[in-house]
Tab-separated table of N, CA, C and O in Angstrom:
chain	number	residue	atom	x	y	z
A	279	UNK	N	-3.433	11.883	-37.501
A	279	UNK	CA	-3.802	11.013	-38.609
A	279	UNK	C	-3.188	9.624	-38.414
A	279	UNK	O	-3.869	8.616	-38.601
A	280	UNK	N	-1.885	9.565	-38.031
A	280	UNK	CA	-1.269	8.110	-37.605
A	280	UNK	C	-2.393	7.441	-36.918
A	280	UNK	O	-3.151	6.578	-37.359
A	281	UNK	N	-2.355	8.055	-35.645
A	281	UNK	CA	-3.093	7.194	-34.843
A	281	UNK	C	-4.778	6.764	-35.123
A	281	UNK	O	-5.245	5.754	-34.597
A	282	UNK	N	-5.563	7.614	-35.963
A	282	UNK	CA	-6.646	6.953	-36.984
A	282	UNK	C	-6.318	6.073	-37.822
A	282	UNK	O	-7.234	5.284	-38.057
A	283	UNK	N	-5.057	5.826	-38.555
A	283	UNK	CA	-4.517	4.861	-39.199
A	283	UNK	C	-4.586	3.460	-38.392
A	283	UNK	O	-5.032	2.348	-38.675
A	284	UNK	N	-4.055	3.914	-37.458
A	284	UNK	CA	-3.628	2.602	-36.591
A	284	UNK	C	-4.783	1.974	-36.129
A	284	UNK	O	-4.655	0.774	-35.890
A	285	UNK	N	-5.746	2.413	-35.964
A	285	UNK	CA	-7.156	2.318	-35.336
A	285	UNK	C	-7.054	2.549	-33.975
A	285	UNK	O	-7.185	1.566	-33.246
A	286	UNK	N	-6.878	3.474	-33.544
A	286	UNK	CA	-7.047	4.246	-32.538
A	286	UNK	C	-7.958	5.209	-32.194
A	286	UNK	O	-7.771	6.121	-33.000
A	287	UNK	N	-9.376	5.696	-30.991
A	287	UNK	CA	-9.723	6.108	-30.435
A	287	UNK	C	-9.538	7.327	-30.465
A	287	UNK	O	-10.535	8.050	-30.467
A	288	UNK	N	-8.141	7.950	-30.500
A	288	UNK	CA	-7.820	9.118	-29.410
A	288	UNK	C	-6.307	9.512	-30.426
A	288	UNK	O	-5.828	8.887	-31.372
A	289	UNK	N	-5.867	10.753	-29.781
A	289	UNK	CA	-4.577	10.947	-30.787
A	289	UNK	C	-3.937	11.341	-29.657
A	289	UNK	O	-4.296	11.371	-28.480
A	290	UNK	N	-2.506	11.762	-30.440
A	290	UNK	CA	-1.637	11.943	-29.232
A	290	UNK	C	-1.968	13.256	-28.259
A	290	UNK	O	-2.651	14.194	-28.671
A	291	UNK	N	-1.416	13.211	-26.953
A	291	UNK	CA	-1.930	14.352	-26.051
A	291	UNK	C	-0.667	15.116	-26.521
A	291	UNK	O	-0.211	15.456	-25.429
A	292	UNK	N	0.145	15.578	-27.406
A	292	UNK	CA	0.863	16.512	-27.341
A	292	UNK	C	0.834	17.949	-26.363
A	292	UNK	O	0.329	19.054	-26.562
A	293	UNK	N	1.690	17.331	-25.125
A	293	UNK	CA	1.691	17.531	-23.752
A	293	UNK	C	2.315	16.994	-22.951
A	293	UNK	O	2.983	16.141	-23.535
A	294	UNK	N	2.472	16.983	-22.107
A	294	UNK	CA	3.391	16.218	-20.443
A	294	UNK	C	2.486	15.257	-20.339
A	294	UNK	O	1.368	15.460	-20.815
A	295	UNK	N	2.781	14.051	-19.714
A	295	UNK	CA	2.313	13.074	-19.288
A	295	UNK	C	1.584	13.108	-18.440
A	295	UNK	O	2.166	13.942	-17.747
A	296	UNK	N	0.560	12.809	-17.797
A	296	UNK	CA	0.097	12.609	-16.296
A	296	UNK	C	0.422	11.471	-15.559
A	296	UNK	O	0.102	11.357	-14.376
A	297	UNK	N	1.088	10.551	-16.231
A	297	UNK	CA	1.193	9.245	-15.840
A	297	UNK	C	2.500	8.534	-16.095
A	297	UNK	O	3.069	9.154	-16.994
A	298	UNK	N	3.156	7.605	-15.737
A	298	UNK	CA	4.149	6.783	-17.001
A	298	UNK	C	3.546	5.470	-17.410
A	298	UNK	O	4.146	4.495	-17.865
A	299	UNK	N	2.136	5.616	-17.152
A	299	UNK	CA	1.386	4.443	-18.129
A	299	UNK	C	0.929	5.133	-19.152
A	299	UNK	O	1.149	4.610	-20.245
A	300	UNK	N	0.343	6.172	-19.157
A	300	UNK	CA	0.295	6.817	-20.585
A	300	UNK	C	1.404	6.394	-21.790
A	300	UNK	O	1.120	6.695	-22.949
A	301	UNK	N	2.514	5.779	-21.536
A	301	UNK	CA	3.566	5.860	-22.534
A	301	UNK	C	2.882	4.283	-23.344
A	301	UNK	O	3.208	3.785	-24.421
A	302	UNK	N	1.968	3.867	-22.445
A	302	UNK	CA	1.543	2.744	-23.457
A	302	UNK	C	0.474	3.170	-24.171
A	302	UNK	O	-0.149	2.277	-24.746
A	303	UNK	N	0.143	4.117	-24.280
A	303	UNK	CA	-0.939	4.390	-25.564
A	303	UNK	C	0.214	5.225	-26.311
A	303	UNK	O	-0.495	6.021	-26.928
A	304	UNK	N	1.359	5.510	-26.605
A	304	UNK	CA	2.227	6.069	-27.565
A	304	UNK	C	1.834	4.699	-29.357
A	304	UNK	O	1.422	3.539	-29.398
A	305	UNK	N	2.223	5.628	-30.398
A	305	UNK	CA	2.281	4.360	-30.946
A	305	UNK	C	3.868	3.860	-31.190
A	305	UNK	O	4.912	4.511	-31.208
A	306	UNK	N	3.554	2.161	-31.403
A	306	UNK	CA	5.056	1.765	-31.565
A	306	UNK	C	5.944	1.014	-30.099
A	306	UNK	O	7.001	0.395	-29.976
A	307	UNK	N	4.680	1.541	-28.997
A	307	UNK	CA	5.086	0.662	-27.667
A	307	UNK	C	4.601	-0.621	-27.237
A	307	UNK	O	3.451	-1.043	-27.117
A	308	UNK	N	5.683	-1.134	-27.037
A	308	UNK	CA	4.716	-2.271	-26.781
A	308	UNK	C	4.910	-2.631	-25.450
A	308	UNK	O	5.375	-1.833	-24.635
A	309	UNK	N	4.561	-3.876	-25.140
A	309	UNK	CA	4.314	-4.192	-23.811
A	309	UNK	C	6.127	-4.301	-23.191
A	309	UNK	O	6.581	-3.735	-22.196
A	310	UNK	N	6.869	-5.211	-24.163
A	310	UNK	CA	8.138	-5.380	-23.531
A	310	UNK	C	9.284	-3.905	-23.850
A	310	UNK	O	10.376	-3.971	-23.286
A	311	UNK	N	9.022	-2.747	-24.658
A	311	UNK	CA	9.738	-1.957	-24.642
A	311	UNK	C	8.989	-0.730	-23.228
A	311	UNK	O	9.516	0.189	-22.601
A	312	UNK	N	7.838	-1.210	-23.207
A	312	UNK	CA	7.553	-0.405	-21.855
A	312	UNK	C	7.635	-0.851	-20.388
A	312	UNK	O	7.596	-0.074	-19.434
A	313	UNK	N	7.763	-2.321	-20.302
A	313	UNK	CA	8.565	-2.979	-19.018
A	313	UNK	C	9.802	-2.281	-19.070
A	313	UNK	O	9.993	-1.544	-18.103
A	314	UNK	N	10.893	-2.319	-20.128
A	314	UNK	CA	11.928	-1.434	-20.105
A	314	UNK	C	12.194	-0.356	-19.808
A	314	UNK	O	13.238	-0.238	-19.165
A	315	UNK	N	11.490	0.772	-20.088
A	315	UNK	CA	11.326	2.048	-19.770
A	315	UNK	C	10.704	2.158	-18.531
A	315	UNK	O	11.092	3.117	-17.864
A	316	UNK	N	9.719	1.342	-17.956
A	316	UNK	CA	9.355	2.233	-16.848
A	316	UNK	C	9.857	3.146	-15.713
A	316	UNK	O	9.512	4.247	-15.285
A	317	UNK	N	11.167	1.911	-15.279
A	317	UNK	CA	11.394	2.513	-13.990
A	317	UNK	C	12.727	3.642	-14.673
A	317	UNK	O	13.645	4.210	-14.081
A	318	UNK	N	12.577	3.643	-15.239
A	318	UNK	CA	14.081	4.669	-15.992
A	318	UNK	C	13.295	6.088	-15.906
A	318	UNK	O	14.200	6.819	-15.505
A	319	UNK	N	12.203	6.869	-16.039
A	319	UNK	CA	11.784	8.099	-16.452
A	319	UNK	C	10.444	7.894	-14.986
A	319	UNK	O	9.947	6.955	-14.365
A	320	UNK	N	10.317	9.624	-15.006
A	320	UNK	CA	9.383	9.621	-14.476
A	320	UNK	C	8.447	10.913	-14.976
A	320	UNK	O	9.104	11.762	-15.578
A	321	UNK	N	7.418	11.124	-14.869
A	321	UNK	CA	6.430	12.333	-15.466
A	321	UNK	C	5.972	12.887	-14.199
A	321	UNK	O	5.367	13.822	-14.723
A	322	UNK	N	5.807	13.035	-13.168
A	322	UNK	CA	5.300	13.674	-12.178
A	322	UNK	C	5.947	15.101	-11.444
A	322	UNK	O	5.411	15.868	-10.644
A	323	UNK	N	7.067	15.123	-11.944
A	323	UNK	CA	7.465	16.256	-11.261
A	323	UNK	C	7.152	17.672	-11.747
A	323	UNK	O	7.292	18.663	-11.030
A	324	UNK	N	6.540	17.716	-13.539
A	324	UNK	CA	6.191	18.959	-13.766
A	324	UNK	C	6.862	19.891	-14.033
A	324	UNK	O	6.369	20.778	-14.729
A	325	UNK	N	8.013	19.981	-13.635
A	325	UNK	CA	9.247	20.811	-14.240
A	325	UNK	C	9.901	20.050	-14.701
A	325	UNK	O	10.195	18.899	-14.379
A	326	UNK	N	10.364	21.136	-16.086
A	326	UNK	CA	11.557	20.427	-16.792
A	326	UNK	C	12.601	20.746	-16.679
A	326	UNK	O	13.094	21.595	-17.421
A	327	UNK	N	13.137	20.269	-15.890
A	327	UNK	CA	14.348	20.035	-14.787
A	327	UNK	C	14.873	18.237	-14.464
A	327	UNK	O	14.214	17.552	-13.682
A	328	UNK	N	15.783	17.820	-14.995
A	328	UNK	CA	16.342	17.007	-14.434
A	328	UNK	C	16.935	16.646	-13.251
A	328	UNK	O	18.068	17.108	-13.117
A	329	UNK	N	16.441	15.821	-12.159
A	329	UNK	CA	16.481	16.236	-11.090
A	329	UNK	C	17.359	14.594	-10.415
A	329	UNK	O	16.850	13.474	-10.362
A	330	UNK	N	18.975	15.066	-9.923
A	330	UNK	CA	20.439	13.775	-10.316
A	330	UNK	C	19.654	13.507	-8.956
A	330	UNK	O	19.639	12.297	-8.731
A	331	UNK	N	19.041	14.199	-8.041
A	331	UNK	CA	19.069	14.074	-6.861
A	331	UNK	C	17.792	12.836	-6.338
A	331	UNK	O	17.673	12.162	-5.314
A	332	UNK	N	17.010	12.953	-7.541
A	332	UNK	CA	15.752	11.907	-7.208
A	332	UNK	C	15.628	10.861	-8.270
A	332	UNK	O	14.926	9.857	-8.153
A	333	UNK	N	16.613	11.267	-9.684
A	333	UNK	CA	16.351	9.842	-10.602
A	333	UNK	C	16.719	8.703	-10.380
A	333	UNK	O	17.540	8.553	-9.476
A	334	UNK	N	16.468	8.090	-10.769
A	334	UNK	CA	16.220	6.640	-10.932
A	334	UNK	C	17.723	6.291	-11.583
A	334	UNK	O	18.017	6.881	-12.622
A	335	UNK	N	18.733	5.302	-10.973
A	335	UNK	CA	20.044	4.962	-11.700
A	335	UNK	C	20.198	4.687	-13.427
A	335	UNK	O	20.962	4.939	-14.359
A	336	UNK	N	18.956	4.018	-13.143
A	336	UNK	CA	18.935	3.858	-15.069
A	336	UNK	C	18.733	4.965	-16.027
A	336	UNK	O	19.065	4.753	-17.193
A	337	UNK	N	18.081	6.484	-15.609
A	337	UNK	CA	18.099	7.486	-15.891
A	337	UNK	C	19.716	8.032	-15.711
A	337	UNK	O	20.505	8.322	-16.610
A	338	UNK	N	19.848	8.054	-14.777
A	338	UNK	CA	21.856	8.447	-14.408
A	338	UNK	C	22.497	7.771	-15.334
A	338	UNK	O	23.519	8.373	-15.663
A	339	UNK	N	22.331	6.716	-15.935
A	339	UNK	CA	22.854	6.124	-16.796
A	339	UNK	C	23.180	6.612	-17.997
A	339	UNK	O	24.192	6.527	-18.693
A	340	UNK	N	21.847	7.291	-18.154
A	340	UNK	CA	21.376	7.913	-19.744
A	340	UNK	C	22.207	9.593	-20.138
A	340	UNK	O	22.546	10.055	-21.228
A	341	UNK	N	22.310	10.114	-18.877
A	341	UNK	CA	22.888	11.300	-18.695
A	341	UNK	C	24.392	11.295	-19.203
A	341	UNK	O	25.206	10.505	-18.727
A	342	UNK	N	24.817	12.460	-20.459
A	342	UNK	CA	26.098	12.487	-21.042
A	342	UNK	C	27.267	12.553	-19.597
A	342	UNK	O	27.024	13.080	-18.511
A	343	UNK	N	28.228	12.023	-19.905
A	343	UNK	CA	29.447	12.252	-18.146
A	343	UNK	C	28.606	11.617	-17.401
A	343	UNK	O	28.640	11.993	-16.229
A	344	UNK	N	27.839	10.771	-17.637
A	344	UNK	CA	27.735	9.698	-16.286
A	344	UNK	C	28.269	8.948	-16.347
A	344	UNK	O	28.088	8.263	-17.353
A	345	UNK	N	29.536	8.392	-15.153
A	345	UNK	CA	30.011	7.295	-15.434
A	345	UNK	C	29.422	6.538	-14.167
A	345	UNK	O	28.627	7.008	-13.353
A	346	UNK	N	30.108	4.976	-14.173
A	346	UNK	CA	29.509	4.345	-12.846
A	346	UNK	C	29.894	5.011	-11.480
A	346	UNK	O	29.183	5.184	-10.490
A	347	UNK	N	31.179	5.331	-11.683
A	347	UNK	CA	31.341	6.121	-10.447
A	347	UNK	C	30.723	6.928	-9.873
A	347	UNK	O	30.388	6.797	-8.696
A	348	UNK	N	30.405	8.091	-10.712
A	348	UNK	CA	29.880	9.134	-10.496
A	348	UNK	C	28.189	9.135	-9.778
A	348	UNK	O	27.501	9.858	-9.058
A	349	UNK	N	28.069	7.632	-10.618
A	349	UNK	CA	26.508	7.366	-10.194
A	349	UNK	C	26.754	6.907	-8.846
A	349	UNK	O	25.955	7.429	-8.068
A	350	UNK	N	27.531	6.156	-8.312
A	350	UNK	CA	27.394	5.287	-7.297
A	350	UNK	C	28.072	6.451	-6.330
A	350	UNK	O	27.414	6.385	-5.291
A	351	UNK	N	28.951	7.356	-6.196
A	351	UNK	CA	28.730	8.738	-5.387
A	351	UNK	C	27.480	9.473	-5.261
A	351	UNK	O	27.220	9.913	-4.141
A	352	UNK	N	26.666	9.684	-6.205
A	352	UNK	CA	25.516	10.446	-6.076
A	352	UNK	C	24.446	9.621	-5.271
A	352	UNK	O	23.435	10.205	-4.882
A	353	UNK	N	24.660	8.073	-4.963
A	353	UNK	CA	23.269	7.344	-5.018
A	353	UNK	C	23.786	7.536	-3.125
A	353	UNK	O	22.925	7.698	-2.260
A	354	UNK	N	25.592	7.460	-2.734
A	354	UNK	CA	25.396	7.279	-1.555
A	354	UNK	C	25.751	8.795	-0.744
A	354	UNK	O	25.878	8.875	0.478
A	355	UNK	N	25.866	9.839	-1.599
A	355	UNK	CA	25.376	11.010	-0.838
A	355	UNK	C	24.026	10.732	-0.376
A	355	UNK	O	23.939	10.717	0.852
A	356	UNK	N	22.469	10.408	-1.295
A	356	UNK	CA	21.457	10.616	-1.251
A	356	UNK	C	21.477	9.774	-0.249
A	356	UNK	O	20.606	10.107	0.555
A	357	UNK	N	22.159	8.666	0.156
A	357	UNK	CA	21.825	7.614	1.506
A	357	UNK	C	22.767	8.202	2.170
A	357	UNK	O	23.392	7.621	1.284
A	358	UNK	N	23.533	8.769	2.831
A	358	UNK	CA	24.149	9.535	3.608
A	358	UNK	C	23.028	10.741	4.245
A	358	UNK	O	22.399	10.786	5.302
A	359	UNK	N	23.103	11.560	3.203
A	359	UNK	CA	21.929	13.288	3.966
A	359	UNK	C	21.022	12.583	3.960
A	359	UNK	O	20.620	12.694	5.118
A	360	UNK	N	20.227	11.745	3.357
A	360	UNK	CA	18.671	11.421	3.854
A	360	UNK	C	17.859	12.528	2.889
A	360	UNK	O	16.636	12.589	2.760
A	361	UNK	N	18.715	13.262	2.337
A	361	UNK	CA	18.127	14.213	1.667
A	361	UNK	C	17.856	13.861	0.108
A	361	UNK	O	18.830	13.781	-0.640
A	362	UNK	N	16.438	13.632	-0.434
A	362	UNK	CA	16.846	13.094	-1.866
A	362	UNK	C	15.770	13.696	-2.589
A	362	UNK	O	15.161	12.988	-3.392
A	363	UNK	N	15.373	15.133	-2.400
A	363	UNK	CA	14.947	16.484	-3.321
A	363	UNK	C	15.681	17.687	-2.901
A	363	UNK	O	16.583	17.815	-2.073
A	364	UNK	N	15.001	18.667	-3.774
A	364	UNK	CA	15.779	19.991	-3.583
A	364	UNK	C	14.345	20.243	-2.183
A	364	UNK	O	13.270	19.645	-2.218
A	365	UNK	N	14.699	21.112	-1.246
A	365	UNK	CA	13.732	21.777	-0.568
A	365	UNK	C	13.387	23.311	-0.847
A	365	UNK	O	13.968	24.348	-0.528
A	366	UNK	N	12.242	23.062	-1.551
A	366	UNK	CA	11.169	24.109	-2.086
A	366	UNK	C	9.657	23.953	-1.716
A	366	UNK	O	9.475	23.017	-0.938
A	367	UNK	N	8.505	24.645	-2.081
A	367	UNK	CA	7.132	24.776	-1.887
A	367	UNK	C	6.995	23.483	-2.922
A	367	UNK	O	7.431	23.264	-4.052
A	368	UNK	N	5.875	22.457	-1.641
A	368	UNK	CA	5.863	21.183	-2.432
A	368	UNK	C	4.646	21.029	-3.372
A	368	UNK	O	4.547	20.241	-4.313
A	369	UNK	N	3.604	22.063	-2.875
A	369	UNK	CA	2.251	22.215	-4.195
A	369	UNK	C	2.431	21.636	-5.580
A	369	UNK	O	2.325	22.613	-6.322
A	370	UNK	N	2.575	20.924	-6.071
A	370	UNK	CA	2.208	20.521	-7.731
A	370	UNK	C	3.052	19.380	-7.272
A	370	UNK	O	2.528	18.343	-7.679
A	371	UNK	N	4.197	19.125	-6.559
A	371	UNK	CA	4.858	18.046	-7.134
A	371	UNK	C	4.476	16.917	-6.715
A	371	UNK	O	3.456	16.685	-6.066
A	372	UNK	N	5.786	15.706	-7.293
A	372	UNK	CA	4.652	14.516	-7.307
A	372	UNK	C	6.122	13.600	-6.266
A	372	UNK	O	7.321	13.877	-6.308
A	373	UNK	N	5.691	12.918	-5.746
A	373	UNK	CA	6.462	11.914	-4.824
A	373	UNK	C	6.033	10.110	-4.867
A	373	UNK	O	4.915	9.597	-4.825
A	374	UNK	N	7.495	9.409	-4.971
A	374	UNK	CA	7.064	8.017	-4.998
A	374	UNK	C	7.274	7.951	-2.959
A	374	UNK	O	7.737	8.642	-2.052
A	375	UNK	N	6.565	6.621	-3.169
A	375	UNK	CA	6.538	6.441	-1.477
A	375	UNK	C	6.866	5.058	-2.229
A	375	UNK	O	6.679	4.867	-3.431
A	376	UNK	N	7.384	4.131	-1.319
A	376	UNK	CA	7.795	2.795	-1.503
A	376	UNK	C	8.042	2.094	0.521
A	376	UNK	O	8.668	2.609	1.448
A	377	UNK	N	7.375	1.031	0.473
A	377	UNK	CA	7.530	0.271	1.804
A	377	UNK	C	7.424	-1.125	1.051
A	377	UNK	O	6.736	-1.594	0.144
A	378	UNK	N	8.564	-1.599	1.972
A	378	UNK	CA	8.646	-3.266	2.083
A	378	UNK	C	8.399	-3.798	3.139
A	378	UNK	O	8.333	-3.133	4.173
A	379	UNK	N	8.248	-4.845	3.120
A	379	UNK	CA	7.564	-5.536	4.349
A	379	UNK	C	8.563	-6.832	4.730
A	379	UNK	O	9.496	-6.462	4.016
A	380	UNK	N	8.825	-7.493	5.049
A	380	UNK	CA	9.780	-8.349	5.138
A	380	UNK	C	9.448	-9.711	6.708
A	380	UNK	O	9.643	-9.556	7.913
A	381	UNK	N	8.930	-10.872	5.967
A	381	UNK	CA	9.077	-11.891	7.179
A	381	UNK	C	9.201	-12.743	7.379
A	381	UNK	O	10.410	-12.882	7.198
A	382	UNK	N	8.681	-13.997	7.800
A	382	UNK	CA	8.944	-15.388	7.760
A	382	UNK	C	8.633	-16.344	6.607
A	382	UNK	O	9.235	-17.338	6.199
A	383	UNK	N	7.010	-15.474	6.029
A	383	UNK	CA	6.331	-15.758	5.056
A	383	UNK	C	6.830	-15.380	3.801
A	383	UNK	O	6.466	-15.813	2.708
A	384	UNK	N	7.815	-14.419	4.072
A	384	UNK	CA	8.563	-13.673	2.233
A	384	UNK	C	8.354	-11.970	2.509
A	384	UNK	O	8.259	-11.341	3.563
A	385	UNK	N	8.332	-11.595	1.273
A	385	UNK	CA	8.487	-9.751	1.239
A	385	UNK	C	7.573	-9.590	0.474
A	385	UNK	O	7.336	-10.185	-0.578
A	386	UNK	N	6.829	-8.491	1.148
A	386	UNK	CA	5.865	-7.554	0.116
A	386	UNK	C	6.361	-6.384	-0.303
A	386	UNK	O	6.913	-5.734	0.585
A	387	UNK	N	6.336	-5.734	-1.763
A	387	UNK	CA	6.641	-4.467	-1.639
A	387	UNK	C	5.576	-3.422	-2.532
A	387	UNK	O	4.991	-3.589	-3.602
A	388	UNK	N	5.617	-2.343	-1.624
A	388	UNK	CA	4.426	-1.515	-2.782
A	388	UNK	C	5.041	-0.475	-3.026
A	388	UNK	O	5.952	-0.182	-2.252
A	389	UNK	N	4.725	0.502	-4.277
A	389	UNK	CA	4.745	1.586	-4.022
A	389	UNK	C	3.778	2.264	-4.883
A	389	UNK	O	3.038	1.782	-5.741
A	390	UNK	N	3.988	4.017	-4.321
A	390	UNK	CA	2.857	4.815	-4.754
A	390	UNK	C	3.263	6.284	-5.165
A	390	UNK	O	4.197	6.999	-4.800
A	391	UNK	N	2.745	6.382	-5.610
A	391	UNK	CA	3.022	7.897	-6.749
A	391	UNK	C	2.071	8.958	-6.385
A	391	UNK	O	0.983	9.006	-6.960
A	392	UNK	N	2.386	9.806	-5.486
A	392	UNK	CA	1.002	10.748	-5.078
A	392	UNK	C	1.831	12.702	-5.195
A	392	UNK	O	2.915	13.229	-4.941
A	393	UNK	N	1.038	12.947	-5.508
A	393	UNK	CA	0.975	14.313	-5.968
A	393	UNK	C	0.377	15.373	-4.982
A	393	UNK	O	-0.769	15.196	-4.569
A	394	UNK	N	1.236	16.674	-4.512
A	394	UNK	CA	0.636	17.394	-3.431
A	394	UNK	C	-0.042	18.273	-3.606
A	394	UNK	O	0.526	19.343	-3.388
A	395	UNK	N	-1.289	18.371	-3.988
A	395	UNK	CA	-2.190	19.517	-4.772
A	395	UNK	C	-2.373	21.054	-3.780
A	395	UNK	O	-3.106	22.027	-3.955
A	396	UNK	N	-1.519	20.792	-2.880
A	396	UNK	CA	-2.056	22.596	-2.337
A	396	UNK	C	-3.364	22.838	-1.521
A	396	UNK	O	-3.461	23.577	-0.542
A	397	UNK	N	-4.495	21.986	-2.168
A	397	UNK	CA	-5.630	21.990	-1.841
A	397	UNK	C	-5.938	21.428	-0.878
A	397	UNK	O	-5.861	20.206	-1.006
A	398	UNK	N	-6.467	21.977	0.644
A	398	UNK	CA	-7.001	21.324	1.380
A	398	UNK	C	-8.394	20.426	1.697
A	398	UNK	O	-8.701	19.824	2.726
A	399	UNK	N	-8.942	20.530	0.734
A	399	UNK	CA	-10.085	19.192	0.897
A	399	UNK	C	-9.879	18.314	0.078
A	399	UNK	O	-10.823	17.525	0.033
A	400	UNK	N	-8.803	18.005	-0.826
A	400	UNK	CA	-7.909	17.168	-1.158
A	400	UNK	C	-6.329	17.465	-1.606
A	400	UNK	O	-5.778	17.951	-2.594
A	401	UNK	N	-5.829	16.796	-0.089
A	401	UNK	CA	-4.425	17.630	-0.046
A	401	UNK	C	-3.073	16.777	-1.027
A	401	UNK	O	-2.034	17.323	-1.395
A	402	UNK	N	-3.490	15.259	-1.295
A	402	UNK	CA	-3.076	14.294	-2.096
A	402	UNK	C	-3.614	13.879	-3.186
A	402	UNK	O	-4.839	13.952	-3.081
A	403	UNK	N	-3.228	13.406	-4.362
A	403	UNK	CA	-3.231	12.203	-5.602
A	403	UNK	C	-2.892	11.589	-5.835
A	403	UNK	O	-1.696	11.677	-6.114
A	404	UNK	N	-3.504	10.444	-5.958
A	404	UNK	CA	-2.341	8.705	-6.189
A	404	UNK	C	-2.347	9.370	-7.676
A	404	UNK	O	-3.396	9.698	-8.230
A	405	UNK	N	-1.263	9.507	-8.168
A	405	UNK	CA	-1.182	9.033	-9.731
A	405	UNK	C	-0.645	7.568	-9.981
A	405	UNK	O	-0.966	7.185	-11.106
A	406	UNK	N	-0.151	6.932	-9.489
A	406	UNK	CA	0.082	5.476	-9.357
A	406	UNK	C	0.255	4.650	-8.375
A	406	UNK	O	0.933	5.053	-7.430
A	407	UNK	N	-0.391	3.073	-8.323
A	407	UNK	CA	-0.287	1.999	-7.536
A	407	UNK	C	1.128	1.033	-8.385
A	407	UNK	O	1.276	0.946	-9.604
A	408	UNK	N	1.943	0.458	-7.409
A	408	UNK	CA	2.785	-0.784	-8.034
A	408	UNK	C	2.385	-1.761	-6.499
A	408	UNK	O	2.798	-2.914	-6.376
């Protein structure tokens, strides 16, 4: 009913995200509280499981007993092993890829959000471009 109030289309997906652009059709978001949030959360992994080993520092942040220390040990284990998931069957989950480019002309950087469906005649999903 809110969101008919508001004049809205559609109501909430009471559900998991598919996206973290979905958080801009929430109501009450706006453009500059969702620049804020983005890179802090992520929706792709599908389990609800907090996972110290792949979040994002600003998420580590948010976590009760995080202090800076603690974060800045965890960030350079993960750059030490090279290791920065648990190793399990990768079917459903979702992975950022990120490349920079770097040259005379300046830096490009992209990244991408793709999902491993199991399925072999489509074995990937972008869920997001940056």
């Amino acid at each position: 009913a809110e969101y008919h109030a508001a004049g809205r289309s559609y109501g909430p997906r009471n559900g998991p995200f598919q996206s973290i652009d979905e958080m801009k059709l929430l109501l009450g978001m706006t453009p500059e509280l969702f620049e804020h949030l983005r890179d802090a959360v992520t929706v792709h992994s599908l389990h609800g499981v907090f996972r110290t080993q792949t979040a994002p520092v600003a998420a580590l942040r948010a976590l009760p007993g995080m202090d800076p220390m603690t974060i800045r040990q965890l960030v350079a284990e993960r750059e030490v092993s090279g290791k920065t998931y648990p190793e399990r069957v990768l079917d459903g989950m979702a992975f950022t890829l990120s490349a920079t480019v770097t040259g005379a002309w300046g830096r490009l950087s992209r990244e991408e959000v793709v999902r491993i469906t199991g399925n072999p005649a489509q074995p990937i999903l972008i869920q997001a471009w940056r």
